[in-house]
């Protein structure tokens, strides 16, 4: 039976921050393609995030307030502004009245059979869920983020977590990994919660089953003849940021550049990231000729061009944060038969087994362990080929959008009960209460007091000294980088 | 709207709701009418076979704290079972808030005391029934009424018609329900005749809006007046009363145990309730009494009350059919006349008035069937 589905996402292509929005887009496209009527409710956003083609054939309604809080400059500029601080608390752990009203109106006019909530952060997650639950419709929340943890972080001055917990108990959830399922139990559990791993469109790559099997076979035969690789081309693609492990890759490259393997291993990175960080990487590479041979920033490529490039590499490396829910990039690499190396605590590792369908690293900060694994790759090309074949099998079993994901999602949709709903005045009443703060925001913009002022003067004086200032600045930067890459 | 229908989950199984959470936003360790009312209310609910948990801030610093520290403030939780406290625990405000959605009913006493009333209201949901009762601590009143928007599951249950009228200025769904006595306490009859009663008595905390100075002014030099109640909250006022009392037989005895207080009240000619809307320093207290439980206390001890003409006191006196014992607020001469009027009553006349008042209390002020009466009122509204 064809349904009317309303997808809700904080931001939506062409604005993209990460996999969450792309996941929402792919679901919208897929369900539209299989005959359902799909509408997406999202926000209009800043140009900074406009880095994806405009989605075609999808009815997108930009009904929410812009989500500015992912813009570093915006955050920096207003960090001591009380209105900004209050709005940010509401955006990440509260209610935003215009968003609630706009969503309610949309649901009333469109009467969807199912409201499918993706990332609610930044648009007032509790208000959004309250609004949806207040309607007589099926509700599913698709979890690809540590939403409870974010709500907890923003619940210091005002605490709506009891409400969040209550709303969750009435909603069916789909978690992109067991890690995400567990991390979203800080404030109670969802009515029903099932893990469905993030997906990949295998049909796009292997339309013909036989061709796919043949390709694996032929690749395997080719690899088996070689005893060791002469050269290892390593690929990273995605956000160029410390949180994604790029700073550790940089350290690793430094180690390789000083090792006997400096002419046999090369790491190439595609993507864009935080300006300051990328500029720093750029400077460091330019200052070291040996490093420049090992570690190359290739810039940003659109998805199609990148897809073509992936298979040119021997291995893809993703030193993901332990909290990573379930990254899409490793799936893309696996689907191109490129073996992936990633951290064993990231969500993706739930479907991976070391040296069977991936190479898993225990601690991403242990660059010696990663280095040893790379040498192992150089010496075991046959095993690498096996890994890439097994990875394809795993993708087919766990992440195939058409044959695994959609049927599993449909099963959940069918079994999700229609909410009884309640009067919207309950939502509006909360919005009214929260229109302006009834509590202290505890903003401490500047260090106050004579002692701190004195320290300020001393530090400023030291910084002003040309020689000592430069040294101090370098040390402070080192400390910051060390802290960031180890967090 | 039937809320009980919403108490089931998607499979039609009953949700695990834990009866009633009665929360006072003012500490109930303090002795006062409001605090007594809250304690008796919890006792009464639990006697109606409803699980009742009474929580209140452990100290007064909670009031007025709107920083994030308020979530870490301690609350005392008393779990009532069949009319008595089963056990007592300490929980932080954050823990209390997290447990709020699990109750079927939430009853907030002293809802105008602090901004944290909104922490509580924000934690509730449409399947719960919310009762709100004011006992007169109204530091947050102005902001509360600006921010408040009424919901169909909210009911204001005020302690008197006067208090309900005040609340009706701001919202709907306002009811009042009298309470103040347990049936067993009405059975106590007195063997002290009016001729054996030898003094007047005042009961209450030594605070300016209680206007004890009016009783002192009205007291003839030959009579005795005993003032009972905690006397440490306002030393300046205590000193003022002591100065006023020079040359008269006034005994400020402080806080005494309940049995001793009852003995003193029972042996008094009349209990004087002098609360005033204007203090001796001309500070205005428009709501210094919302019920006047002390009036009921006097009748239970077989002593007639004489009260000032504050609206709430006048209302109770009128309901108890002793409105002729109401004197003009802050008027010692008027009080003196009422004192003489009581003294002039024969033993029989005195007893008739007491018995008549007791009958009315039995009909309208009992804690024993308070929850049942409340449900009736809600059903009708």
mmCIF file of N, CA, C and O in Angstrom, chain A residues 420-421 426, chain B residues 1-10 12-17 19 50 103-105 125-131 152-153 155 371 375 378-379:
data_model
loop_
_atom_site.group_PDB
_atom_site.id
_atom_site.type_symbol
_atom_site.label_atom_id
_atom_site.label_comp_id
_atom_site.label_asym_id
_atom_site.label_seq_id
_atom_site.Cartn_x
_atom_site.Cartn_y
_atom_site.Cartn_z
ATOM 1 N N UNK A 420 -2.127 7.907 19.432
ATOM 2 C CA UNK A 420 -3.475 8.406 19.760
ATOM 3 C C UNK A 420 -3.554 9.928 19.589
ATOM 4 O O UNK A 420 -4.594 10.466 19.311
ATOM 5 N N UNK A 421 -2.422 10.560 19.796
ATOM 6 C CA UNK A 421 -2.388 12.020 19.646
ATOM 7 C C UNK A 421 -3.018 12.735 20.828
ATOM 8 O O UNK A 421 -3.652 12.117 21.691
ATOM 9 N N UNK A 426 -1.024 21.460 24.370
ATOM 10 C CA UNK A 426 -0.013 20.990 25.321
ATOM 11 C C UNK A 426 1.388 21.411 24.859
ATOM 12 O O UNK A 426 2.244 21.739 25.670
ATOM 13 N N UNK B 1 -12.958 15.310 28.204
ATOM 14 C CA UNK B 1 -11.756 14.527 27.872
ATOM 15 C C UNK B 1 -11.510 13.478 28.975
ATOM 16 O O UNK B 1 -11.457 13.819 30.145
ATOM 17 N N UNK B 2 -11.391 12.223 28.577
ATOM 18 C CA UNK B 2 -11.167 11.189 29.577
ATOM 19 C C UNK B 2 -9.690 10.852 29.616
ATOM 20 O O UNK B 2 -9.131 10.276 28.687
ATOM 21 N N UNK B 3 -9.065 11.217 30.677
ATOM 22 C CA UNK B 3 -7.630 10.992 30.754
ATOM 23 C C UNK B 3 -7.295 9.545 31.078
ATOM 24 O O UNK B 3 -6.278 9.043 30.684
ATOM 25 N N UNK B 4 -8.199 8.892 31.800
ATOM 26 C CA UNK B 4 -7.893 7.520 32.197
ATOM 27 C C UNK B 4 -7.717 6.625 30.964
ATOM 28 O O UNK B 4 -6.981 5.664 31.003
ATOM 29 N N UNK B 5 -8.378 6.996 29.851
ATOM 30 C CA UNK B 5 -8.221 6.205 28.627
ATOM 31 C C UNK B 5 -6.808 6.274 28.086
ATOM 32 O O UNK B 5 -6.400 5.445 27.312
ATOM 33 N N UNK B 6 -6.104 7.325 28.450
ATOM 34 C CA UNK B 6 -4.749 7.502 27.921
ATOM 35 C C UNK B 6 -3.720 6.771 28.780
ATOM 36 O O UNK B 6 -2.536 6.879 28.555
ATOM 37 N N UNK B 7 -4.192 6.086 29.800
ATOM 38 C CA UNK B 7 -3.232 5.485 30.715
ATOM 39 C C UNK B 7 -2.795 4.095 30.277
ATOM 40 O O UNK B 7 -2.250 3.323 31.048
ATOM 41 N N UNK B 8 -3.088 3.786 29.016
ATOM 42 C CA UNK B 8 -2.709 2.474 28.507
ATOM 43 C C UNK B 8 -1.716 2.625 27.364
ATOM 44 O O UNK B 8 -1.745 3.603 26.637
ATOM 45 N N UNK B 9 -0.870 1.640 27.206
ATOM 46 C CA UNK B 9 0.115 1.731 26.134
ATOM 47 C C UNK B 9 -0.479 1.234 24.812
ATOM 48 O O UNK B 9 -1.662 0.918 24.735
ATOM 49 N N UNK B 10 0.381 1.151 23.799
ATOM 50 C CA UNK B 10 -0.096 0.774 22.474
ATOM 51 C C UNK B 10 -0.773 -0.595 22.450
ATOM 52 O O UNK B 10 -1.645 -0.856 21.644
ATOM 53 N N UNK B 12 -2.555 -1.801 24.804
ATOM 54 C CA UNK B 12 -3.711 -1.807 25.688
ATOM 55 C C UNK B 12 -3.365 -2.222 27.110
ATOM 56 O O UNK B 12 -4.230 -2.443 27.941
ATOM 57 N N UNK B 13 -2.070 -2.351 27.398
ATOM 58 C CA UNK B 13 -1.667 -2.724 28.768
ATOM 59 C C UNK B 13 -1.564 -1.456 29.605
ATOM 60 O O UNK B 13 -1.162 -0.407 29.104
ATOM 61 N N UNK B 14 -1.917 -1.555 30.884
ATOM 62 C CA UNK B 14 -1.847 -0.340 31.704
ATOM 63 C C UNK B 14 -0.406 0.136 31.849
ATOM 64 O O UNK B 14 0.496 -0.661 32.042
ATOM 65 N N UNK B 15 -0.227 1.428 31.700
ATOM 66 C CA UNK B 15 1.094 2.002 31.907
ATOM 67 C C UNK B 15 1.411 1.991 33.394
ATOM 68 O O UNK B 15 0.504 2.046 34.225
ATOM 69 N N UNK B 16 2.700 1.935 33.685
ATOM 70 C CA UNK B 16 3.072 1.861 35.101
ATOM 71 C C UNK B 16 3.047 3.259 35.709
ATOM 72 O O UNK B 16 4.055 3.950 35.728
ATOM 73 N N UNK B 17 1.905 3.693 36.157
ATOM 74 C CA UNK B 17 1.820 5.001 36.790
ATOM 75 C C UNK B 17 1.770 4.804 38.304
ATOM 76 O O UNK B 17 1.171 3.868 38.799
ATOM 77 N N UNK B 19 0.507 6.506 41.013
ATOM 78 C CA UNK B 19 -0.387 7.325 41.837
ATOM 79 C C UNK B 19 0.011 8.798 41.921
ATOM 80 O O UNK B 19 0.261 9.406 40.899
ATOM 81 N N UNK B 50 -4.547 5.408 48.040
ATOM 82 C CA UNK B 50 -3.798 5.882 46.882
ATOM 83 C C UNK B 50 -2.367 6.111 47.340
ATOM 84 O O UNK B 50 -2.145 6.771 48.360
ATOM 85 N N UNK B 103 3.968 9.553 37.435
ATOM 86 C CA UNK B 103 2.810 9.600 38.336
ATOM 87 C C UNK B 103 1.524 9.892 37.576
ATOM 88 O O UNK B 103 1.529 10.622 36.583
ATOM 89 N N UNK B 104 0.447 9.390 38.129
ATOM 90 C CA UNK B 104 -0.855 9.648 37.514
ATOM 91 C C UNK B 104 -1.310 11.073 37.842
ATOM 92 O O UNK B 104 -1.908 11.745 37.020
ATOM 93 N N UNK B 105 -1.016 11.472 39.052
ATOM 94 C CA UNK B 105 -1.374 12.828 39.498
ATOM 95 C C UNK B 105 -0.134 13.549 40.005
ATOM 96 O O UNK B 105 0.732 12.929 40.623
ATOM 97 N N UNK B 125 2.936 15.632 31.398
ATOM 98 C CA UNK B 125 2.408 15.347 30.068
ATOM 99 C C UNK B 125 0.889 15.287 30.099
ATOM 100 O O UNK B 125 0.280 15.353 31.178
ATOM 101 N N UNK B 126 0.303 15.132 28.918
ATOM 102 C CA UNK B 126 -1.152 15.254 28.795
ATOM 103 C C UNK B 126 -1.925 14.141 29.487
ATOM 104 O O UNK B 126 -3.106 14.272 29.744
ATOM 105 N N UNK B 127 -1.247 13.030 29.814
ATOM 106 C CA UNK B 127 -1.974 11.925 30.437
ATOM 107 C C UNK B 127 -2.071 12.084 31.957
ATOM 108 O O UNK B 127 -2.674 11.260 32.622
ATOM 109 N N UNK B 128 -1.427 13.099 32.473
ATOM 110 C CA UNK B 128 -1.454 13.301 33.919
ATOM 111 C C UNK B 128 -2.493 14.339 34.311
ATOM 112 O O UNK B 128 -2.863 15.181 33.496
ATOM 113 N N UNK B 129 -2.913 14.254 35.567
ATOM 114 C CA UNK B 129 -3.795 15.298 36.092
ATOM 115 C C UNK B 129 -2.973 16.129 37.076
ATOM 116 O O UNK B 129 -2.298 15.574 37.947
ATOM 117 N N UNK B 130 -3.037 17.422 36.876
ATOM 118 C CA UNK B 130 -2.206 18.323 37.684
ATOM 119 C C UNK B 130 -3.113 19.165 38.582
ATOM 120 O O UNK B 130 -4.027 19.837 38.093
ATOM 121 N N UNK B 131 -2.862 19.122 39.868
ATOM 122 C CA UNK B 131 -3.566 19.979 40.825
ATOM 123 C C UNK B 131 -2.584 21.026 41.347
ATOM 124 O O UNK B 131 -1.402 20.721 41.564
ATOM 125 N N UNK B 152 -6.160 21.612 29.728
ATOM 126 C CA UNK B 152 -7.367 20.931 30.220
ATOM 127 C C UNK B 152 -7.112 19.947 31.359
ATOM 128 O O UNK B 152 -8.054 19.562 32.039
ATOM 129 N N UNK B 153 -5.876 19.537 31.556
ATOM 130 C CA UNK B 153 -5.616 18.610 32.674
ATOM 131 C C UNK B 153 -5.084 19.337 33.916
ATOM 132 O O UNK B 153 -4.557 18.717 34.824
ATOM 133 N N UNK B 155 -5.907 21.680 37.238
ATOM 134 C CA UNK B 155 -6.999 22.094 38.133
ATOM 135 C C UNK B 155 -6.403 22.847 39.314
ATOM 136 O O UNK B 155 -5.481 22.349 39.963
ATOM 137 N N UNK B 371 -10.233 13.300 49.655
ATOM 138 C CA UNK B 371 -9.923 12.858 48.287
ATOM 139 C C UNK B 371 -11.209 12.548 47.522
ATOM 140 O O UNK B 371 -11.346 12.910 46.353
ATOM 141 N N UNK B 375 -12.526 14.457 44.129
ATOM 142 C CA UNK B 375 -12.867 13.793 42.867
ATOM 143 C C UNK B 375 -14.278 14.187 42.409
ATOM 144 O O UNK B 375 -14.527 14.359 41.221
ATOM 145 N N UNK B 378 -14.079 17.654 40.893
ATOM 146 C CA UNK B 378 -13.437 17.616 39.574
ATOM 147 C C UNK B 378 -14.408 17.056 38.540
ATOM 148 O O UNK B 378 -14.526 17.579 37.423
ATOM 149 N N UNK B 379 -15.111 16.011 38.935
ATOM 150 C CA UNK B 379 -16.071 15.393 38.010
ATOM 151 C C UNK B 379 -17.136 16.422 37.596
ATOM 152 O O UNK B 379 -17.476 16.536 36.433
#
